[in-house]
Amino acid sequence: MDLDRSARIVALRGPVIDFATDAKLPTIHDAVIVDPDGAAVVCEVQAHLDDRRFRAIALQPTQGLSRLMRAELTGAPISVPVGPAVLGRLLDVLGRTGDGGAALPPDTPRRAIHQPAPPLSGHRAEVSLFTTGIKVLDLMAPLAQGGKAAMFGGAGVGKTVLVTELIHAMVSGYDGVSVFAGVGERSREGHEMLHDMRDYGVLDRTVLVYGQMNEPPGARWRVPLTALSMAEHVRDTEGRNVLLLMDNVFRFVQAGAEVSGLLGRMPSRVGYQPTLASEVADLQERITSSGRAAVTAIEAVYVPADDFTDPAVAAISTHMDSTVVLSRDLAAQGIYPAIDPLRTNSALLDASIVGADHARTASAVRELIEHYEELRDVIALLGVEELGREEQLLVGRARRLQRFLTQPFFVAAAFTGMDGRSVSVADTVAGCDAIIAGECDDWDESSLYMIGTLEEARAREDARRGAAA
């Protein structure tokens, strides 16, 4: 081994490895390969200890490694394969295939996972809306091409199902490439996603990148950067739009906290790493439009103990254009998707962007449902009959709006027995306007539950009345 590129292990504590070298100290974030002729464990430099020693975090299991084992200094950050060859493949944090398919061609281009964010001067000024076909999302939290949207929710409220539905709804009609980053996912979920993509017929335009929960924290910590590097290559080199989906960004923060603790750094608020804000910013600021194409991100974010004041949740939300909040209370009522229209918002919900009709309708829906929420305690204690006639009408319309904004998902059809629905923004706005205007006041609420357009609800109501007659 070239002595100018060699080092040796002097201390080993789980995934944290201290090295000594007689060569020049490597740069922070450089890759170091331990036992290059054998185990080839890839590490990333995190700290300089003195003029000869440095500390690194391993991205692979370190069983079998020992003191004095030799390592190679690569002189560059970790790089991963990019380009057309990775489309349709399932890869790990280092870009190695995990789907049992053929090895990637040796001439596949590679890109470092650490890249600077595009300069502000290079961002596109115009805003293009991203229609999903999901009524409550398109109405209350419109997404932007080149923007970032986060789905916040506790355990079991439907974040992963919503992200999976967005993959189905958007990739099938989307002229671009999809990159899915599974951060801290179960291996079962990775295989399910691979099969789902193949069934949808969109696998050839999708890259799946996984860092599973049984892997070292360093691997889970760097998976989003691996996926983002692949997305950036498509945007910058191929000039194509990219849809980047991440599930779950909280596990990225969690892995960073584990790494920080292993490196001996003093914890910050609620035990998080002191570098929380900068780590989240380094990831999120790279997601943007640049030149001819854009990277659009949709990210699921776990909210620990449903506490939206958690520092990790706060750090992530500051970078988002659209914030979607999933409610456990709505899920308990059977309102799916369980998106809370009062806490969900978007910077794009502006008349100059979405149009005056859309903005007015979204505001009216929010106002009506908010009024209903204020009356819920009174209704629970005294019953809706104790309200005045006008209040009863408003409560009925709010409940009908809640049910109209539900819809069956394509990805859940096997479990619900209902075919999925995709609804245009115009149909969503028209349906909400009709309910607010009182056109559906005499309809049964069940006619509006789990349907697509208002015309479908009208047909269901007519059938119900015909059966009753």
Short mmCIF file of C-alpha atoms in Angstrom, two decimals:
data_model
loop_
_atom_site.label_atom_id
_atom_site.label_comp_id
_atom_site.label_asym_id
_atom_site.label_seq_id
_atom_site.Cartn_x
_atom_site.Cartn_y
_atom_site.Cartn_z
CA MET A 1 0.00 0.00 0.00
CA ASP A 2 1.20 3.54 -0.81
CA LEU A 3 2.45 5.02 2.49
CA ASP A 4 1.17 8.46 1.44
CA ARG A 5 -2.34 7.00 1.37
CA SER A 6 -2.18 4.60 4.32
CA ALA A 7 -3.35 4.66 7.94
CA ARG A 8 -3.80 2.14 10.73
CA ILE A 9 -6.44 1.57 13.40
CA VAL A 10 -5.39 2.65 16.88
CA ALA A 11 -8.77 2.41 18.65
CA LEU A 12 -12.06 0.73 17.82
CA ARG A 13 -15.38 1.32 19.62
CA GLY A 14 -18.29 -0.10 17.68
CA PRO A 15 -18.74 1.99 14.54
CA VAL A 16 -16.28 4.66 15.77
CA ILE A 17 -12.70 4.09 14.64
CA ASP A 18 -9.60 6.13 15.48
CA PHE A 19 -6.77 6.05 12.94
CA ALA A 20 -3.16 7.17 12.94
CA THR A 21 -1.28 8.11 9.78
CA ASP A 22 2.19 9.30 8.83
CA ALA A 23 0.71 10.96 5.75
CA LYS A 24 -1.24 14.21 5.53
CA LEU A 25 -4.45 14.09 7.55
CA PRO A 26 -7.50 13.43 5.36
CA THR A 27 -10.16 16.12 4.93
CA ILE A 28 -13.37 15.93 6.96
CA HIS A 29 -15.93 13.74 5.06
CA ASP A 30 -13.19 11.91 3.13
CA ALA A 31 -13.69 8.17 2.71
CA VAL A 32 -11.33 5.69 4.38
CA ILE A 33 -11.36 2.01 3.41
CA VAL A 34 -10.31 -0.38 6.19
CA ASP A 35 -8.64 -3.62 5.09
CA PRO A 36 -8.97 -2.79 1.36
CA ASP A 37 -7.82 -6.28 0.34
CA GLY A 38 -10.28 -8.04 2.67
CA ALA A 39 -13.31 -6.70 4.52
CA ALA A 40 -13.19 -3.29 2.72
CA VAL A 41 -15.23 -1.47 5.39
CA VAL A 42 -15.94 2.09 4.24
CA CYS A 43 -15.64 4.86 6.87
CA GLU A 44 -16.12 8.63 6.76
CA VAL A 45 -13.74 11.05 8.51
CA GLN A 46 -15.52 13.10 11.21
CA ALA A 47 -12.79 14.73 13.35
CA HIS A 48 -9.08 15.46 13.60
CA LEU A 49 -7.73 14.45 17.03
CA ASP A 50 -4.16 15.80 16.64
CA ASP A 51 -1.60 16.19 13.86
CA ARG A 52 -1.40 12.42 13.27
CA ARG A 53 -4.73 10.94 14.43
CA PHE A 54 -8.26 11.28 13.14
CA ARG A 55 -11.65 9.78 13.98
CA ALA A 56 -14.09 8.24 11.51
CA ILE A 57 -17.52 6.61 11.57
CA ALA A 58 -18.01 3.26 9.81
CA LEU A 59 -20.91 2.86 7.38
CA GLN A 60 -20.77 -0.93 7.60
CA PRO A 61 -20.54 -3.43 10.50
CA THR A 62 -17.11 -3.49 12.12
CA GLN A 63 -17.08 -7.08 13.39
CA GLY A 64 -13.73 -8.69 12.65
CA LEU A 65 -11.74 -5.45 12.56
CA SER A 66 -8.89 -4.98 15.03
CA ARG A 67 -6.19 -2.55 16.12
CA LEU A 68 -3.21 -2.04 13.78
CA MET A 69 -5.29 -3.13 10.79
CA ARG A 70 -4.30 -1.11 7.72
CA ALA A 71 -6.57 1.34 5.91
CA GLU A 72 -6.46 3.27 2.64
CA LEU A 73 -7.01 7.04 2.49
CA THR A 74 -9.01 7.66 -0.67
CA GLY A 75 -8.49 11.43 -0.67
CA ALA A 76 -12.11 12.02 -1.71
CA PRO A 77 -15.62 11.78 -0.23
CA ILE A 78 -17.74 8.65 -0.63
CA SER A 79 -19.04 8.46 -4.19
CA VAL A 80 -21.98 6.47 -5.54
CA PRO A 81 -23.03 5.34 -9.03
CA VAL A 82 -25.41 7.65 -10.89
CA GLY A 83 -27.05 7.88 -14.30
CA PRO A 84 -29.26 5.58 -16.39
CA ALA A 85 -27.61 2.40 -15.05
CA VAL A 86 -29.13 2.85 -11.56
CA LEU A 87 -32.71 3.24 -12.83
CA GLY A 88 -34.88 0.31 -11.78
CA ARG A 89 -32.39 -0.81 -9.13
CA LEU A 90 -32.41 -1.11 -5.33
CA LEU A 91 -29.17 0.23 -3.84
CA ASP A 92 -27.61 0.75 -0.42
CA VAL A 93 -25.84 3.79 1.01
CA LEU A 94 -22.63 2.96 -0.89
CA GLY A 95 -24.45 2.38 -4.17
CA ARG A 96 -24.16 -1.42 -4.10
CA THR A 97 -27.09 -3.32 -5.59
CA GLY A 98 -29.38 -5.24 -3.25
CA ASP A 99 -32.06 -6.54 -5.59
CA GLY A 100 -30.33 -9.72 -6.74
CA GLY A 101 -29.86 -8.34 -10.25
CA ALA A 102 -26.74 -8.01 -12.37
CA ALA A 103 -23.85 -5.88 -11.19
CA LEU A 104 -23.72 -2.29 -12.44
CA PRO A 105 -21.46 -1.74 -15.50
CA PRO A 106 -17.88 -0.82 -14.54
CA ASP A 107 -18.06 2.41 -16.56
CA THR A 108 -21.05 3.73 -14.57
CA PRO A 109 -20.35 7.37 -13.64
CA ARG A 110 -20.02 8.21 -9.94
CA ARG A 111 -20.80 11.31 -7.89
CA ALA A 112 -19.68 12.35 -4.41
CA ILE A 113 -22.48 12.32 -1.81
CA HIS A 114 -21.31 15.69 -0.40
CA GLN A 115 -22.15 18.53 -2.78
CA PRO A 116 -22.65 22.28 -2.29
CA ALA A 117 -26.20 23.62 -2.56
CA PRO A 118 -26.94 25.40 -5.87
CA PRO A 119 -26.42 29.18 -5.58
CA LEU A 120 -29.53 31.29 -5.14
CA SER A 121 -28.80 33.05 -8.44
CA GLY A 122 -29.26 29.74 -10.26
CA HIS A 123 -32.78 29.04 -8.95
CA ARG A 124 -35.74 29.26 -11.30
CA ALA A 125 -38.07 32.15 -10.48
CA GLU A 126 -41.30 30.79 -11.96
CA VAL A 127 -43.52 28.50 -9.87
CA SER A 128 -45.05 25.35 -11.39
CA LEU A 129 -47.71 23.53 -9.41
CA PHE A 130 -47.49 19.81 -8.87
CA THR A 131 -50.94 18.21 -9.02
CA THR A 132 -51.30 14.96 -7.06
CA GLY A 133 -54.96 14.00 -7.59
CA ILE A 134 -55.44 13.83 -3.80
CA LYS A 135 -58.25 16.28 -3.00
CA VAL A 136 -57.31 17.56 0.43
CA LEU A 137 -53.64 17.87 -0.55
CA ASP A 138 -54.23 19.78 -3.78
CA LEU A 139 -56.79 22.06 -2.10
CA MET A 140 -55.11 22.88 1.23
CA ALA A 141 -51.40 22.32 0.57
CA PRO A 142 -50.55 22.65 -3.14
CA LEU A 143 -47.06 21.41 -3.96
CA ALA A 144 -44.49 23.23 -6.09
CA GLN A 145 -42.11 21.78 -8.64
CA GLY A 146 -38.68 22.27 -7.14
CA GLY A 147 -40.25 22.70 -3.70
CA LYS A 148 -40.29 20.66 -0.51
CA ALA A 149 -43.33 19.18 1.20
CA ALA A 150 -43.33 17.33 4.52
CA MET A 151 -45.91 14.88 5.87
CA PHE A 152 -45.81 15.20 9.66
CA GLY A 153 -47.49 12.59 11.84
CA GLY A 154 -47.06 10.22 14.75
CA ALA A 155 -46.86 6.44 14.48
CA GLY A 156 -49.65 4.70 12.62
CA VAL A 157 -51.52 7.69 11.13
CA GLY A 158 -50.73 6.91 7.48
CA LYS A 159 -47.50 8.71 6.48
CA THR A 160 -46.03 5.80 4.52
CA VAL A 161 -49.36 4.98 2.83
CA LEU A 162 -49.70 8.63 1.77
CA VAL A 163 -46.14 8.74 0.38
CA THR A 164 -46.73 5.44 -1.44
CA GLU A 165 -49.97 6.81 -2.93
CA LEU A 166 -48.11 9.90 -4.08
CA ILE A 167 -45.58 7.66 -5.82
CA HIS A 168 -48.40 5.88 -7.63
CA ALA A 169 -50.36 9.05 -8.42
CA MET A 170 -47.44 11.16 -9.54
CA VAL A 171 -44.84 8.87 -11.07
CA SER A 172 -47.29 7.18 -13.45
CA GLY A 173 -48.15 10.53 -15.01
CA TYR A 174 -44.89 12.30 -14.31
CA ASP A 175 -42.37 13.11 -17.01
CA GLY A 176 -39.23 12.55 -15.00
CA VAL A 177 -37.34 10.24 -12.67
CA SER A 178 -38.28 9.18 -9.13
CA VAL A 179 -35.75 8.55 -6.37
CA PHE A 180 -37.00 6.93 -3.15
CA ALA A 181 -34.85 7.10 -0.01
CA GLY A 182 -35.83 4.61 2.70
CA VAL A 183 -34.14 5.89 5.87
CA GLY A 184 -34.15 3.36 8.69
CA GLU A 185 -36.75 1.22 6.93
CA ARG A 186 -37.52 -2.41 7.63
CA SER A 187 -36.21 -4.85 5.02
CA ARG A 188 -39.80 -6.02 4.44
CA GLU A 189 -40.79 -2.48 3.43
CA GLY A 190 -37.95 -2.30 0.93
CA HIS A 191 -39.02 -5.51 -0.80
CA GLU A 192 -42.67 -4.41 -0.80
CA MET A 193 -41.73 -1.10 -2.40
CA LEU A 194 -39.66 -2.87 -5.06
CA HIS A 195 -42.57 -5.17 -5.95
CA ASP A 196 -45.07 -2.29 -5.90
CA MET A 197 -42.95 -0.25 -8.29
CA ARG A 198 -42.65 -3.21 -10.59
CA ASP A 199 -46.43 -3.78 -10.47
CA TYR A 200 -47.13 -0.10 -11.22
CA GLY A 201 -44.86 -0.33 -14.27
CA VAL A 202 -42.70 2.63 -13.16
CA LEU A 203 -39.64 0.76 -11.86
CA ASP A 204 -37.65 1.60 -14.99
CA ARG A 205 -37.87 5.31 -14.05
CA THR A 206 -37.29 4.85 -10.32
CA VAL A 207 -34.24 4.40 -8.08
CA LEU A 208 -34.69 2.87 -4.61
CA VAL A 209 -32.02 3.65 -2.01
CA TYR A 210 -32.26 2.00 1.41
CA GLY A 211 -30.45 2.22 4.72
CA GLN A 212 -32.21 -0.33 6.90
CA MET A 213 -32.78 -0.01 10.61
CA ASN A 214 -30.46 -2.94 11.37
CA GLU A 215 -27.52 -1.13 9.73
CA PRO A 216 -25.01 1.06 11.62
CA PRO A 217 -26.14 4.65 12.31
CA GLY A 218 -23.59 5.99 9.84
CA ALA A 219 -25.36 4.17 6.99
CA ARG A 220 -28.79 5.49 7.97
CA TRP A 221 -27.32 8.98 8.38
CA ARG A 222 -25.91 9.11 4.85
CA VAL A 223 -28.71 7.40 2.87
CA PRO A 224 -30.54 10.69 2.10
CA LEU A 225 -27.30 12.15 0.72
CA THR A 226 -26.80 9.10 -1.51
CA ALA A 227 -30.33 9.42 -2.89
CA LEU A 228 -29.97 13.18 -3.30
CA SER A 229 -26.70 12.80 -5.23
CA MET A 230 -28.44 10.49 -7.70
CA ALA A 231 -31.30 12.98 -8.03
CA GLU A 232 -28.90 15.91 -8.55
CA HIS A 233 -27.14 14.06 -11.37
CA VAL A 234 -30.45 13.60 -13.20
CA ARG A 235 -31.28 17.29 -12.68
CA ASP A 236 -27.90 18.80 -13.52
CA THR A 237 -26.47 16.40 -16.12
CA GLU A 238 -29.53 14.96 -17.84
CA GLY A 239 -31.75 18.04 -17.44
CA ARG A 240 -34.77 16.00 -16.27
CA ASN A 241 -37.14 16.69 -13.40
CA VAL A 242 -36.75 14.48 -10.35
CA LEU A 243 -39.25 13.49 -7.67
CA LEU A 244 -37.38 12.71 -4.43
CA LEU A 245 -39.34 10.84 -1.77
CA MET A 246 -37.93 10.25 1.70
CA ASP A 247 -39.38 8.03 4.39
CA ASN A 248 -38.51 8.87 7.13
CA VAL A 249 -36.52 12.10 7.63
CA PHE A 250 -36.83 11.90 11.42
CA ARG A 251 -34.73 8.71 11.30
CA PHE A 252 -32.05 10.72 9.47
CA VAL A 253 -31.98 13.13 12.44
CA GLN A 254 -32.09 10.20 14.86
CA ALA A 255 -29.11 8.53 13.16
CA GLY A 256 -27.23 11.83 13.32
CA ALA A 257 -27.92 12.00 17.06
CA GLU A 258 -26.56 8.45 17.47
CA VAL A 259 -23.42 9.35 15.51
CA SER A 260 -22.97 12.53 17.55
CA GLY A 261 -23.22 10.57 20.81
CA LEU A 262 -20.76 7.94 19.57
CA LEU A 263 -18.30 10.69 18.68
CA GLY A 264 -18.54 12.02 22.23
CA ARG A 265 -20.19 15.35 21.44
CA MET A 266 -22.19 17.11 24.14
CA PRO A 267 -25.92 16.69 23.43
CA SER A 268 -28.16 19.70 22.88
CA ARG A 269 -31.90 20.19 23.52
CA VAL A 270 -33.86 16.99 24.28
CA GLY A 271 -30.68 14.98 23.70
CA TYR A 272 -30.32 15.90 20.01
CA GLN A 273 -26.95 16.58 18.41
CA PRO A 274 -25.62 20.17 18.65
CA THR A 275 -25.29 20.18 14.85
CA LEU A 276 -28.99 19.40 14.26
CA ALA A 277 -29.89 22.63 12.43
CA SER A 278 -26.83 22.58 10.15
CA GLU A 279 -27.24 18.88 9.26
CA VAL A 280 -30.87 19.37 8.27
CA ALA A 281 -29.98 22.55 6.33
CA ASP A 282 -27.14 20.83 4.44
CA LEU A 283 -29.62 18.23 3.23
CA GLN A 284 -32.64 20.44 2.52
CA GLU A 285 -30.86 23.33 0.79
CA ARG A 286 -29.64 20.99 -1.96
CA ILE A 287 -33.25 20.21 -2.91
CA THR A 288 -34.23 22.89 -5.41
CA SER A 289 -34.64 23.84 -9.05
CA SER A 290 -31.54 24.59 -11.05
CA GLY A 291 -31.37 25.58 -14.69
CA ARG A 292 -33.70 23.51 -16.85
CA ALA A 293 -34.92 20.99 -14.25
CA ALA A 294 -35.90 20.65 -10.61
CA VAL A 295 -35.68 18.26 -7.68
CA THR A 296 -39.05 18.13 -5.90
CA ALA A 297 -39.09 16.52 -2.46
CA ILE A 298 -41.91 14.88 -0.55
CA GLU A 299 -40.75 13.79 2.89
CA ALA A 300 -42.45 11.78 5.61
CA VAL A 301 -41.53 12.98 9.09
CA TYR A 302 -42.30 10.99 12.25
CA VAL A 303 -43.42 13.20 15.12
CA PRO A 304 -42.25 11.64 18.42
CA ALA A 305 -45.12 11.33 20.91
CA ASP A 306 -47.20 13.62 18.62
CA ASP A 307 -45.14 16.54 19.96
CA PHE A 308 -44.87 19.14 17.19
CA THR A 309 -42.60 21.30 19.37
CA ASP A 310 -39.87 18.63 19.16
CA PRO A 311 -36.57 20.28 18.02
CA ALA A 312 -36.15 17.84 15.11
CA VAL A 313 -39.66 18.54 13.80
CA ALA A 314 -39.12 22.29 14.18
CA ALA A 315 -35.77 22.15 12.36
CA ILE A 316 -37.25 20.24 9.41
CA SER A 317 -40.44 22.31 9.11
CA THR A 318 -38.55 25.59 8.66
CA HIS A 319 -37.31 24.41 5.24
CA MET A 320 -40.69 23.33 3.86
CA ASP A 321 -42.89 25.07 1.29
CA SER A 322 -45.85 22.84 2.11
CA THR A 323 -46.57 21.34 5.52
CA VAL A 324 -49.03 18.46 5.75
CA VAL A 325 -50.09 17.39 9.24
CA LEU A 326 -51.72 14.00 9.81
CA SER A 327 -54.11 13.81 12.74
CA ARG A 328 -54.58 10.81 15.01
CA ASP A 329 -58.05 12.11 15.91
CA LEU A 330 -59.16 12.12 12.25
CA ALA A 331 -57.70 8.64 11.72
CA ALA A 332 -59.73 7.42 14.72
CA GLN A 333 -62.88 8.84 13.08
CA GLY A 334 -62.12 6.94 9.85
CA ILE A 335 -61.26 10.11 7.89
CA TYR A 336 -58.60 8.99 5.39
CA PRO A 337 -56.25 10.44 4.37
CA ALA A 338 -56.11 11.74 7.95
CA ILE A 339 -54.82 15.17 6.88
CA ASP A 340 -55.77 17.97 9.27
CA PRO A 341 -56.94 20.88 7.06
CA LEU A 342 -56.52 23.38 9.91
CA ARG A 343 -52.83 22.68 10.55
CA THR A 344 -51.91 21.89 6.95
CA ASN A 345 -50.63 24.84 4.96
CA SER A 346 -48.58 25.85 1.96
CA ALA A 347 -46.66 28.95 0.88
CA LEU A 348 -48.24 28.44 -2.53
CA LEU A 349 -51.83 28.85 -1.33
CA ASP A 350 -51.94 32.34 -2.78
CA ALA A 351 -54.43 33.77 -5.27
CA SER A 352 -51.60 34.90 -7.56
CA ILE A 353 -50.34 31.30 -7.82
CA VAL A 354 -53.34 28.95 -7.51
CA GLY A 355 -56.02 31.37 -8.68
CA ALA A 356 -58.62 33.43 -6.82
CA ASP A 357 -61.30 30.70 -6.81
CA HIS A 358 -58.98 28.06 -5.35
CA ALA A 359 -57.62 30.40 -2.64
CA ARG A 360 -61.13 31.58 -1.70
CA THR A 361 -62.50 28.03 -1.49
CA ALA A 362 -59.56 26.79 0.61
CA SER A 363 -60.06 29.69 3.02
CA ALA A 364 -63.81 28.99 3.27
CA VAL A 365 -63.20 25.28 3.92
CA ARG A 366 -60.68 26.07 6.66
CA GLU A 367 -63.05 28.61 8.26
CA LEU A 368 -66.04 26.25 8.22
CA ILE A 369 -64.15 23.27 9.67
CA GLU A 370 -62.54 25.51 12.29
CA HIS A 371 -66.00 26.72 13.37
CA TYR A 372 -67.13 23.08 13.66
CA GLU A 373 -64.11 22.19 15.80
CA GLU A 374 -64.96 25.05 18.17
CA LEU A 375 -68.46 23.62 18.63
CA ARG A 376 -67.46 19.97 19.06
CA ASP A 377 -67.27 20.14 22.86
CA VAL A 378 -70.70 21.74 23.03
CA ILE A 379 -72.13 19.11 20.69
CA ALA A 380 -70.55 16.30 22.73
CA LEU A 381 -72.11 17.64 25.95
CA LEU A 382 -75.54 18.84 24.80
CA GLY A 383 -76.09 17.31 21.37
CA VAL A 384 -76.32 19.04 18.00
CA GLU A 385 -80.08 19.60 18.54
CA GLU A 386 -79.29 22.29 21.12
CA LEU A 387 -77.61 24.46 18.49
CA GLY A 388 -79.48 27.09 16.52
CA ARG A 389 -80.76 26.31 13.02
CA GLU A 390 -77.95 28.30 11.37
CA GLU A 391 -75.28 26.59 13.49
CA GLN A 392 -76.73 23.17 12.69
CA LEU A 393 -76.48 23.93 8.96
CA LEU A 394 -72.84 25.02 9.31
CA VAL A 395 -71.95 21.91 11.34
CA GLY A 396 -73.61 19.68 8.74
CA ARG A 397 -71.69 21.34 5.92
CA ALA A 398 -68.39 21.04 7.80
CA ARG A 399 -68.99 17.33 8.39
CA ARG A 400 -69.89 16.85 4.71
CA LEU A 401 -66.73 18.70 3.69
CA GLN A 402 -64.63 16.41 5.91
CA ARG A 403 -66.18 13.37 4.26
CA PHE A 404 -65.91 14.79 0.73
CA LEU A 405 -62.17 15.34 1.27
CA THR A 406 -61.68 11.61 1.94
CA GLN A 407 -60.91 9.34 -0.97
CA PRO A 408 -59.88 5.72 -1.54
CA PHE A 409 -56.22 5.18 -2.42
CA PHE A 410 -54.97 3.04 -5.28
CA VAL A 411 -52.26 1.49 -3.09
CA ALA A 412 -54.83 0.50 -0.43
CA ALA A 413 -57.33 -1.08 -2.83
CA ALA A 414 -56.34 -4.61 -1.78
CA PHE A 415 -57.23 -3.79 1.85
CA THR A 416 -60.27 -1.52 1.41
CA GLY A 417 -61.91 -3.31 -1.51
CA MET A 418 -62.42 0.10 -3.18
CA ASP A 419 -60.79 1.26 -6.39
CA GLY A 420 -58.56 4.32 -6.00
CA ARG A 421 -59.65 7.76 -7.19
CA SER A 422 -57.68 10.64 -8.68
CA VAL A 423 -59.49 14.00 -8.74
CA SER A 424 -58.56 17.17 -10.61
CA VAL A 425 -58.15 20.44 -8.72
CA ALA A 426 -61.09 21.98 -10.62
CA ASP A 427 -63.42 19.12 -9.55
CA THR A 428 -62.22 19.40 -5.94
CA VAL A 429 -62.85 23.17 -5.82
CA ALA A 430 -66.25 22.79 -7.52
CA GLY A 431 -67.31 20.06 -5.08
CA CYS A 432 -66.28 22.09 -2.02
CA ASP A 433 -68.04 25.18 -3.38
CA ALA A 434 -71.27 23.20 -3.84
CA ILE A 435 -71.16 21.86 -0.26
CA ILE A 436 -70.40 25.32 1.19
CA ALA A 437 -73.27 26.82 -0.83
CA GLY A 438 -75.67 24.31 0.72
CA GLU A 439 -76.41 22.21 -2.37
CA CYS A 440 -75.80 19.00 -0.39
CA ASP A 441 -77.53 19.96 2.88
CA ASP A 442 -80.19 17.26 2.47
CA TRP A 443 -77.75 14.54 1.39
CA ASP A 444 -76.77 11.71 3.68
CA GLU A 445 -73.18 12.16 4.91
CA SER A 446 -72.31 8.61 3.84
CA SER A 447 -72.91 9.56 0.19
CA LEU A 448 -69.87 11.87 0.34
CA TYR A 449 -67.57 9.41 2.14
CA MET A 450 -64.70 7.79 0.23
CA ILE A 451 -65.62 9.03 -3.24
CA GLY A 452 -63.90 10.99 -5.99
CA THR A 453 -65.89 13.84 -7.56
CA LEU A 454 -69.18 15.31 -6.35
CA GLU A 455 -70.93 13.68 -9.33
CA GLU A 456 -70.03 10.28 -7.90
CA ALA A 457 -71.52 11.35 -4.56
CA ARG A 458 -74.65 12.56 -6.37
CA ALA A 459 -75.05 9.18 -8.07
CA ARG A 460 -74.60 7.41 -4.73
CA GLU A 461 -77.21 9.68 -3.09
CA ASP A 462 -79.68 9.09 -5.93
CA ALA A 463 -79.18 5.32 -5.57
CA ARG A 464 -79.71 5.55 -1.80
CA ARG A 465 -82.94 7.48 -2.25
CA GLY A 466 -84.13 5.07 -4.91
CA ALA A 467 -83.52 2.13 -2.60
CA ALA A 468 -85.33 3.90 0.25
CA ALA A 469 -88.31 4.60 -1.95
#
